[in-house]
Coordinates of C-alpha atoms in Angstrom, one line a residue:
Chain A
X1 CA 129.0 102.2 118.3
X2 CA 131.8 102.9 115.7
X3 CA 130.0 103.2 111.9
X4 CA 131.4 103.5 108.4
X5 CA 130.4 106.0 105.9
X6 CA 130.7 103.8 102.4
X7 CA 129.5 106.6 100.5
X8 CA 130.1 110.1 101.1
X9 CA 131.8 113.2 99.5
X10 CA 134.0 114.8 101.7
X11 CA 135.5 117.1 99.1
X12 CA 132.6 119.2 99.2
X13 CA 132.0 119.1 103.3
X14 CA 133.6 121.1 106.1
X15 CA 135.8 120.6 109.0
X16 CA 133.3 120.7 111.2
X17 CA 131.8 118.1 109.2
X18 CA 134.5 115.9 109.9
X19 CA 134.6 116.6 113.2
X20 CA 130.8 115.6 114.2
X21 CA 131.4 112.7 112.1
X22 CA 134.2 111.8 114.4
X23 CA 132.8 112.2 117.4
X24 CA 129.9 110.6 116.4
X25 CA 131.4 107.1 116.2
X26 CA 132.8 107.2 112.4
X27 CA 136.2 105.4 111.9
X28 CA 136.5 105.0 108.0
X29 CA 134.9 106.9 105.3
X30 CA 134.6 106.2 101.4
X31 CA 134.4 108.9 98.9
X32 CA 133.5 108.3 94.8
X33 CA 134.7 110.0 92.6
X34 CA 131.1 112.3 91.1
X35 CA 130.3 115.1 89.5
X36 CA 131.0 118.4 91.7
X37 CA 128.1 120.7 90.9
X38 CA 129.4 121.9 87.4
X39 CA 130.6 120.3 84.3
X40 CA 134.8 120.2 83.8
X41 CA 136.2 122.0 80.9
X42 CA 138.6 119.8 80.0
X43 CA 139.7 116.2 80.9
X44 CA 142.6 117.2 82.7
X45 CA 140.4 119.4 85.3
X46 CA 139.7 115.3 86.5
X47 CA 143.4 114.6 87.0
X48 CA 143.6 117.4 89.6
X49 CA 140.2 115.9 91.2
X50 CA 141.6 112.3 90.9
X51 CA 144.5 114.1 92.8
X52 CA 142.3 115.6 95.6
X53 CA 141.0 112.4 96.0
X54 CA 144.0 110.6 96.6
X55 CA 146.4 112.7 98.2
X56 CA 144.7 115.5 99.9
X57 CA 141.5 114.1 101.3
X58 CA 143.0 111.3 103.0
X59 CA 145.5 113.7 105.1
X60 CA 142.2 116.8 105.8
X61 CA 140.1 113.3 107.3
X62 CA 142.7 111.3 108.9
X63 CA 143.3 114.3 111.0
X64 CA 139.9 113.5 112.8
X65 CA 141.2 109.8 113.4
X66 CA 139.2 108.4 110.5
X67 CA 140.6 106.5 107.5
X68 CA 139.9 107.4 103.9
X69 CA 138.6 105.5 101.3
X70 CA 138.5 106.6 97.1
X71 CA 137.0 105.2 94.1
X72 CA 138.3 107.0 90.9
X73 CA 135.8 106.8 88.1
X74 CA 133.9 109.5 85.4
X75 CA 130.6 110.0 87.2
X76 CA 127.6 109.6 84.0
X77 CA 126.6 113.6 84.3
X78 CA 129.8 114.1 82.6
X79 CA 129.5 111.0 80.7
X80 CA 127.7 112.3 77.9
X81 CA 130.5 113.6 75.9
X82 CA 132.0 110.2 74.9
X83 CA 135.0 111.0 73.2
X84 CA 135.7 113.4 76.3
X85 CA 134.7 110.3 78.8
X86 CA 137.8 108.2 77.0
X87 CA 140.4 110.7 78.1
X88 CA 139.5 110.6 81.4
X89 CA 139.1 107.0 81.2
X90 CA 142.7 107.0 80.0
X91 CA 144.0 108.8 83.4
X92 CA 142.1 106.3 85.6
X93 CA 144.4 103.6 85.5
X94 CA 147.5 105.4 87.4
X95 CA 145.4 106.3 90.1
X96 CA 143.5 102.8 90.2
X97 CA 147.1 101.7 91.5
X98 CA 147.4 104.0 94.4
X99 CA 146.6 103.0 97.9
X100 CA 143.7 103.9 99.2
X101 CA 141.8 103.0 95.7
X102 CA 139.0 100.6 95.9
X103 CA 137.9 100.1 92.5
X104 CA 136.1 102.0 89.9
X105 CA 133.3 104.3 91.2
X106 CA 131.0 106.1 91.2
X107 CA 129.7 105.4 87.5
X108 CA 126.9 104.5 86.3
X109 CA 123.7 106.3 84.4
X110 CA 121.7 109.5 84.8
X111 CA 119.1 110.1 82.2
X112 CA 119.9 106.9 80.8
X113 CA 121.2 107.9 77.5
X114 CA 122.8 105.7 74.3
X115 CA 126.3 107.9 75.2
X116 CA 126.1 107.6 78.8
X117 CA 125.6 103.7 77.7
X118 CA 128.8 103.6 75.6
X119 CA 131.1 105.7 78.4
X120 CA 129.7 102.9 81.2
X121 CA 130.7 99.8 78.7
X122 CA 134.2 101.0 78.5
X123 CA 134.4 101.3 82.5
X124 CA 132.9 98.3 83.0
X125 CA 135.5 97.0 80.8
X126 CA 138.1 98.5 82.5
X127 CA 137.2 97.1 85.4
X128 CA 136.7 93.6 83.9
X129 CA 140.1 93.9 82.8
X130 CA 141.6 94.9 85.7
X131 CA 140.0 92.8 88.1
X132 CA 138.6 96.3 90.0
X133 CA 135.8 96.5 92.3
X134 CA 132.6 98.2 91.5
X135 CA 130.1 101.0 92.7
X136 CA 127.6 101.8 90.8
X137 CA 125.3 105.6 90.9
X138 CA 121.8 105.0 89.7
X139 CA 119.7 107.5 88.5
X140 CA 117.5 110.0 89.9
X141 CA 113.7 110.3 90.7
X142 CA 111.8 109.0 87.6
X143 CA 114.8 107.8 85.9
X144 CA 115.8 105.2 88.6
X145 CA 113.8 102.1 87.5
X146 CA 114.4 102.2 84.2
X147 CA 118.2 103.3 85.1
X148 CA 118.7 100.2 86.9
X149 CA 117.7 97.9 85.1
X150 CA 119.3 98.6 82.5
X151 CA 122.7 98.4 84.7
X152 CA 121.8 95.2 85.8
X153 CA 121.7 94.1 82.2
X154 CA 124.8 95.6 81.0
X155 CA 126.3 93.6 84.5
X156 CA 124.6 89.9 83.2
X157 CA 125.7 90.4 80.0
X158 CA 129.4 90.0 81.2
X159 CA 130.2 86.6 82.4
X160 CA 134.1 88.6 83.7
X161 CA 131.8 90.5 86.8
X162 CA 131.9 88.9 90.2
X163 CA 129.1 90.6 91.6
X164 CA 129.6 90.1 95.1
X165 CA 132.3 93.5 94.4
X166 CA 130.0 95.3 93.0
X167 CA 127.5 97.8 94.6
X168 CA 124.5 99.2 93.1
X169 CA 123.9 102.6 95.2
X170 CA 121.5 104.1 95.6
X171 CA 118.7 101.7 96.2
X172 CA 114.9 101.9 96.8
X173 CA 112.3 100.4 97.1
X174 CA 111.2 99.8 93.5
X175 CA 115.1 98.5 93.3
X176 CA 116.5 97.1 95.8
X177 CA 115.1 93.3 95.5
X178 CA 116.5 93.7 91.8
X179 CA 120.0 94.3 93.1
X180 CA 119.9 92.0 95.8
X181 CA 118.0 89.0 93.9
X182 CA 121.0 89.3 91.7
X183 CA 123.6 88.5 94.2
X184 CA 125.1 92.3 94.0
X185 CA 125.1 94.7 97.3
X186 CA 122.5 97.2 97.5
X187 CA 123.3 100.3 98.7
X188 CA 121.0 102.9 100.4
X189 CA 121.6 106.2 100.8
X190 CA 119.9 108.6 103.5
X191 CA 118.9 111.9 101.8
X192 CA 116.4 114.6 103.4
X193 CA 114.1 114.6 100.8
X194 CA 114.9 112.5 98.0
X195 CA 116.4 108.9 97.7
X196 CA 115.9 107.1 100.8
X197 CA 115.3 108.6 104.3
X198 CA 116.5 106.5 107.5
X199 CA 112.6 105.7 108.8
X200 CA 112.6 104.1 105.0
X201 CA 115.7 102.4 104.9
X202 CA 115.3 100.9 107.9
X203 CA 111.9 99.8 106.6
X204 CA 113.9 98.0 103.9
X205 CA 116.4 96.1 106.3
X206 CA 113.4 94.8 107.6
X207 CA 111.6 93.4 104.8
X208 CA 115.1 92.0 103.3
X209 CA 116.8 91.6 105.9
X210 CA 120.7 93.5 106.7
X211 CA 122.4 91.1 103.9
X212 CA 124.6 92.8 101.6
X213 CA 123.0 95.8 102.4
X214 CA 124.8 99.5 102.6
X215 CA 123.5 102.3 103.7
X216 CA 125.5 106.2 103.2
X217 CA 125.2 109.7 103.5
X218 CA 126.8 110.2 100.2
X219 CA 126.7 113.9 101.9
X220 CA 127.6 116.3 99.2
X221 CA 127.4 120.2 98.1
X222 CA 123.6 119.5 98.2
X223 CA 121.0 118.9 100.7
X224 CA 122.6 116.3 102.7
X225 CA 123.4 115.1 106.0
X226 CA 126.5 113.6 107.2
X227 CA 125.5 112.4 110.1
X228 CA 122.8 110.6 108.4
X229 CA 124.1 106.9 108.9
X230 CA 124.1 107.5 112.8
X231 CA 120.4 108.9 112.4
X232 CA 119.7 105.5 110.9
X233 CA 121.6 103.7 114.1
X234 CA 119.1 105.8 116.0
X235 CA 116.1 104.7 114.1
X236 CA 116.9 101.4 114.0
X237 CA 117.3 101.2 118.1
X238 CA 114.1 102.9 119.1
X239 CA 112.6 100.2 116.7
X240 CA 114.0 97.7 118.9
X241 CA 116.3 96.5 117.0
X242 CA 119.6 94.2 118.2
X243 CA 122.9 96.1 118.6
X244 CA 124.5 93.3 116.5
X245 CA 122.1 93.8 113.8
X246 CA 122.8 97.6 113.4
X247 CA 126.7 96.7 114.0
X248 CA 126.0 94.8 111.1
X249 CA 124.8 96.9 108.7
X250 CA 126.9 100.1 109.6
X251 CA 130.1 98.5 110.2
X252 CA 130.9 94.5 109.6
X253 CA 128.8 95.2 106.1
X254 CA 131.0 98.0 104.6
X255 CA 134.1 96.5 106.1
X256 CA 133.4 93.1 104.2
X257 CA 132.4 95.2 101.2
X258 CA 134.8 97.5 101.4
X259 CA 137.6 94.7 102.3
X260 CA 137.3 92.9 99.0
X261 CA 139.7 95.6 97.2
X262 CA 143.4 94.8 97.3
X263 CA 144.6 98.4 98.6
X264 CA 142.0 97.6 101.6
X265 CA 144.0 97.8 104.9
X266 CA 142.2 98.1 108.3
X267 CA 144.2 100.4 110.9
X268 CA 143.2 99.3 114.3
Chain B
X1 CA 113.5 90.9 113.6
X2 CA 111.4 92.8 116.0
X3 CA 108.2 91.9 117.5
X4 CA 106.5 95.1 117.4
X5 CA 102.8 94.6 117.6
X6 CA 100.4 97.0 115.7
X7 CA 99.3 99.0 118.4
X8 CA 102.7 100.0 119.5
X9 CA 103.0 100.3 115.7
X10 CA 100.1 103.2 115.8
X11 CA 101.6 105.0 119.3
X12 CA 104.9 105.4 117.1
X13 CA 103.7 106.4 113.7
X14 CA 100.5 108.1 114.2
X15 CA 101.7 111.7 114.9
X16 CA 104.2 111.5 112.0
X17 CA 101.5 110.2 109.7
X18 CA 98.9 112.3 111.0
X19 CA 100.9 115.6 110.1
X20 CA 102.5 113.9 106.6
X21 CA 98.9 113.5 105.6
X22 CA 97.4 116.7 106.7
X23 CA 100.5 118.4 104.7
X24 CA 99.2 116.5 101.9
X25 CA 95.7 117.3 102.4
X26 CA 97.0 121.3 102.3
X27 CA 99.0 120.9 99.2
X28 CA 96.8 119.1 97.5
X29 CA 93.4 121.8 98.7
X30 CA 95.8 124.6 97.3
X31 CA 95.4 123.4 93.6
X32 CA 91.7 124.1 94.1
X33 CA 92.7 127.7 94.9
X34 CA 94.9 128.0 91.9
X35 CA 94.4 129.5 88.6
X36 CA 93.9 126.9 85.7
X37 CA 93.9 123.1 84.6
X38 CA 96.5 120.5 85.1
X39 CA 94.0 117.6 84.2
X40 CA 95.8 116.7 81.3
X41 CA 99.6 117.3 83.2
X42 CA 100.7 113.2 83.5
X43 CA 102.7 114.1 86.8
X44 CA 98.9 115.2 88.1
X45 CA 98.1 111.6 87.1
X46 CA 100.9 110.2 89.1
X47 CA 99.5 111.9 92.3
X48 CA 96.0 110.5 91.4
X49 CA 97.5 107.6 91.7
X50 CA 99.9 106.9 94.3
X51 CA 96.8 108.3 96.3
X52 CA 94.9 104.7 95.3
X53 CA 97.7 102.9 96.2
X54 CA 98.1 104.3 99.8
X55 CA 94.1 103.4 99.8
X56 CA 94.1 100.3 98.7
X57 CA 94.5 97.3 101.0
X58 CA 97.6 95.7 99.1
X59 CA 100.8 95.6 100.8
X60 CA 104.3 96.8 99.3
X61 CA 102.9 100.2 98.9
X62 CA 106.1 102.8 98.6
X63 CA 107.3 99.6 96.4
X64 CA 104.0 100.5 94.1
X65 CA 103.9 104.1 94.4
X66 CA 108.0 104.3 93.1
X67 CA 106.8 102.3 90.0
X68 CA 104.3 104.7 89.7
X69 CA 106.4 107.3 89.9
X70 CA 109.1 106.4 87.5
X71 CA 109.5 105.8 83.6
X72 CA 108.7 102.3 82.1
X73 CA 111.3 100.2 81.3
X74 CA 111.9 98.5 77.8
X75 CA 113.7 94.8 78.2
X76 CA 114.7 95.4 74.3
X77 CA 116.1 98.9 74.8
X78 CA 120.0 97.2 74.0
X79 CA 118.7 96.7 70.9
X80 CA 117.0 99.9 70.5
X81 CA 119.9 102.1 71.1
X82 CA 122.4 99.6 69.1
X83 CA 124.8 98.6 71.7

């Protein structure tokens, strides 16, 4: 069964990578912009990354058969530095007109700071203002609950949203109805040890069922797997469950998703 | 969406949980072999209890023990920060 990766950085993974994605049934892969494992020294640094994104990544992943996917956004590790946030804010537009852009993403919170607060209004403006699509990072470990919710009410507070393109990533349990009850797509993504593994995401398409959920690899430069949506496909079967309802959630799901944006063009 | 009756429930899950919990069990025996106190550490609290909440009979569990787990969340906090 083919499968989409909605989520996943391949900037920081391998050839080989790409190859056992390939083989393993992956046709289309979606990478967010994020923080790379060290904080940029100047806004410019992003315009290079923004670059990567868009021009280089597509060619390194379409050369396994599998089309590319970026969201260009200031990720909110980097986000705390407001006046430095605004500059790259300022590049975003020119790249949010390339193909192959879906919308603004990933942005978001991380320890759920006033700054990282003021950053995330003026994306969410952006995007308000542009008509872009959405995908949201939540934060980590302790700081999720809180994290999200406070998303969620920076989201209700403008009527401009259309939250059926928007994401909130990085969903668990103590989240997910909250994204979902709102009308917004929940995604989940598979980690090793933290976030979600694929015994407990597929624990959460059961008790809410496979719609407008995600799930991802989001594999990075960290402990990650990139074959982690397939382990969830295999999961999901020796559960029992229907072809058509894993089909659903690794493939028509992100491709519906996904398909909202305007540069969105499915290569058969 | 699948009709998966209990005891097939237990052939599937009872080696996995068997070992999660006797990793548990180890991890939590080695604080008694430890130098010091971490009664008054809150994240020793947290483990207290998310260990109720696998006990108790209550469903929603992981939902529970994430809350646990994670800071509160104040519905006037726009207001707090000014924004």
């Amino acid at each position: 069964m083919q499968f989409v990766d909605p989520h996943i950085h391949i900037a920081s993974r391998t050839t080989d990578d790409l190859q056992a994605m390939a083989r393993a049934g992956c046709m289309l892969v979606a990478e967010p912009a994020f923080w790379m494992g060290y904080d940029r020294s100047d806004p410019r640094s992003f315009y290079d990354y923004f670059r990567q994104l868009t021009e280089w990544e597509p060619k390194r992943t379409a050369n396994y058969g599998m089309q590319y996917y970026a969201w260009m956004g200031i990720n909110a590790k980097e986000a705390e530095n407001v006046s430095f946030a605004r500059e790259v804010i300022s590049l975003l537009p020119e790249f949010l007109d390339r193909p192959g852009v879906l919308g603004i993403g990933e942005v978001g919170l991380h320890k759920n700071t006033r700054n990282e607060v003021l950053t995330l209004l003026t994306l969410i403006e952006l995007a308000a203002q542009r008509n872009e699509q959405l995908l949201f990072h939540t934060p980590h470990l302790a700081d999720k609950y809180r994290g999200t919710r406070m998303i969620l009410d920076l989201l209700r507070a403008d009527s401009r949203i259309v939250r059926s393109r928007v994401c909130i990533d990085h969903c668990e349990e103590h989240t997910i109805r909250l994204a979902l009850d709102e009308g917004y797509w929940a995604g989940i993504t598979l980690y090793p040890t933290t976030k979600a593994t694929p015994e407990r995401a597929a624990d959460m398409v059961e008790l809410y069922g496979p719609e407008r959920i995600l799930v991802n690899s989001s594999a990075d430069w960290g402990p990650s797997d990139p074959l982690a949506v397939p382990h969830f496909m295999s999961v999901m079967r020796h559960r029992g469950h229907a072809e058509s309802l894993i089909r659903q959630v690794v493939y028509d799901n992100p491709m519906k998703f996904l398909g909202q944006s305007r540069h969105f063009r499915m290569k058969c | 969406m699948t009709e998966t009756t209990m005891t097939e429930m237990l052939d599937r899950e009872f080696l996995t949980i068997r070992g999660r919990f006797l990793d548990l069990a180890a991890a939590i025996d080695r604080f008694d072999r430890a130098e010091g106190d971490v009664a008054d550490d809150p994240r020793w609290h947290q483990i207290q209890q998310v260990i109720e909440i696998l006990a108790s009979p209550n469903g929603h569990r992981a939902e529970r023990a994430q809350l646990a787990l994670s800071l509160n969340y104040s519905e006037d906090w726009r207001r707090i920060y000014g924004v």
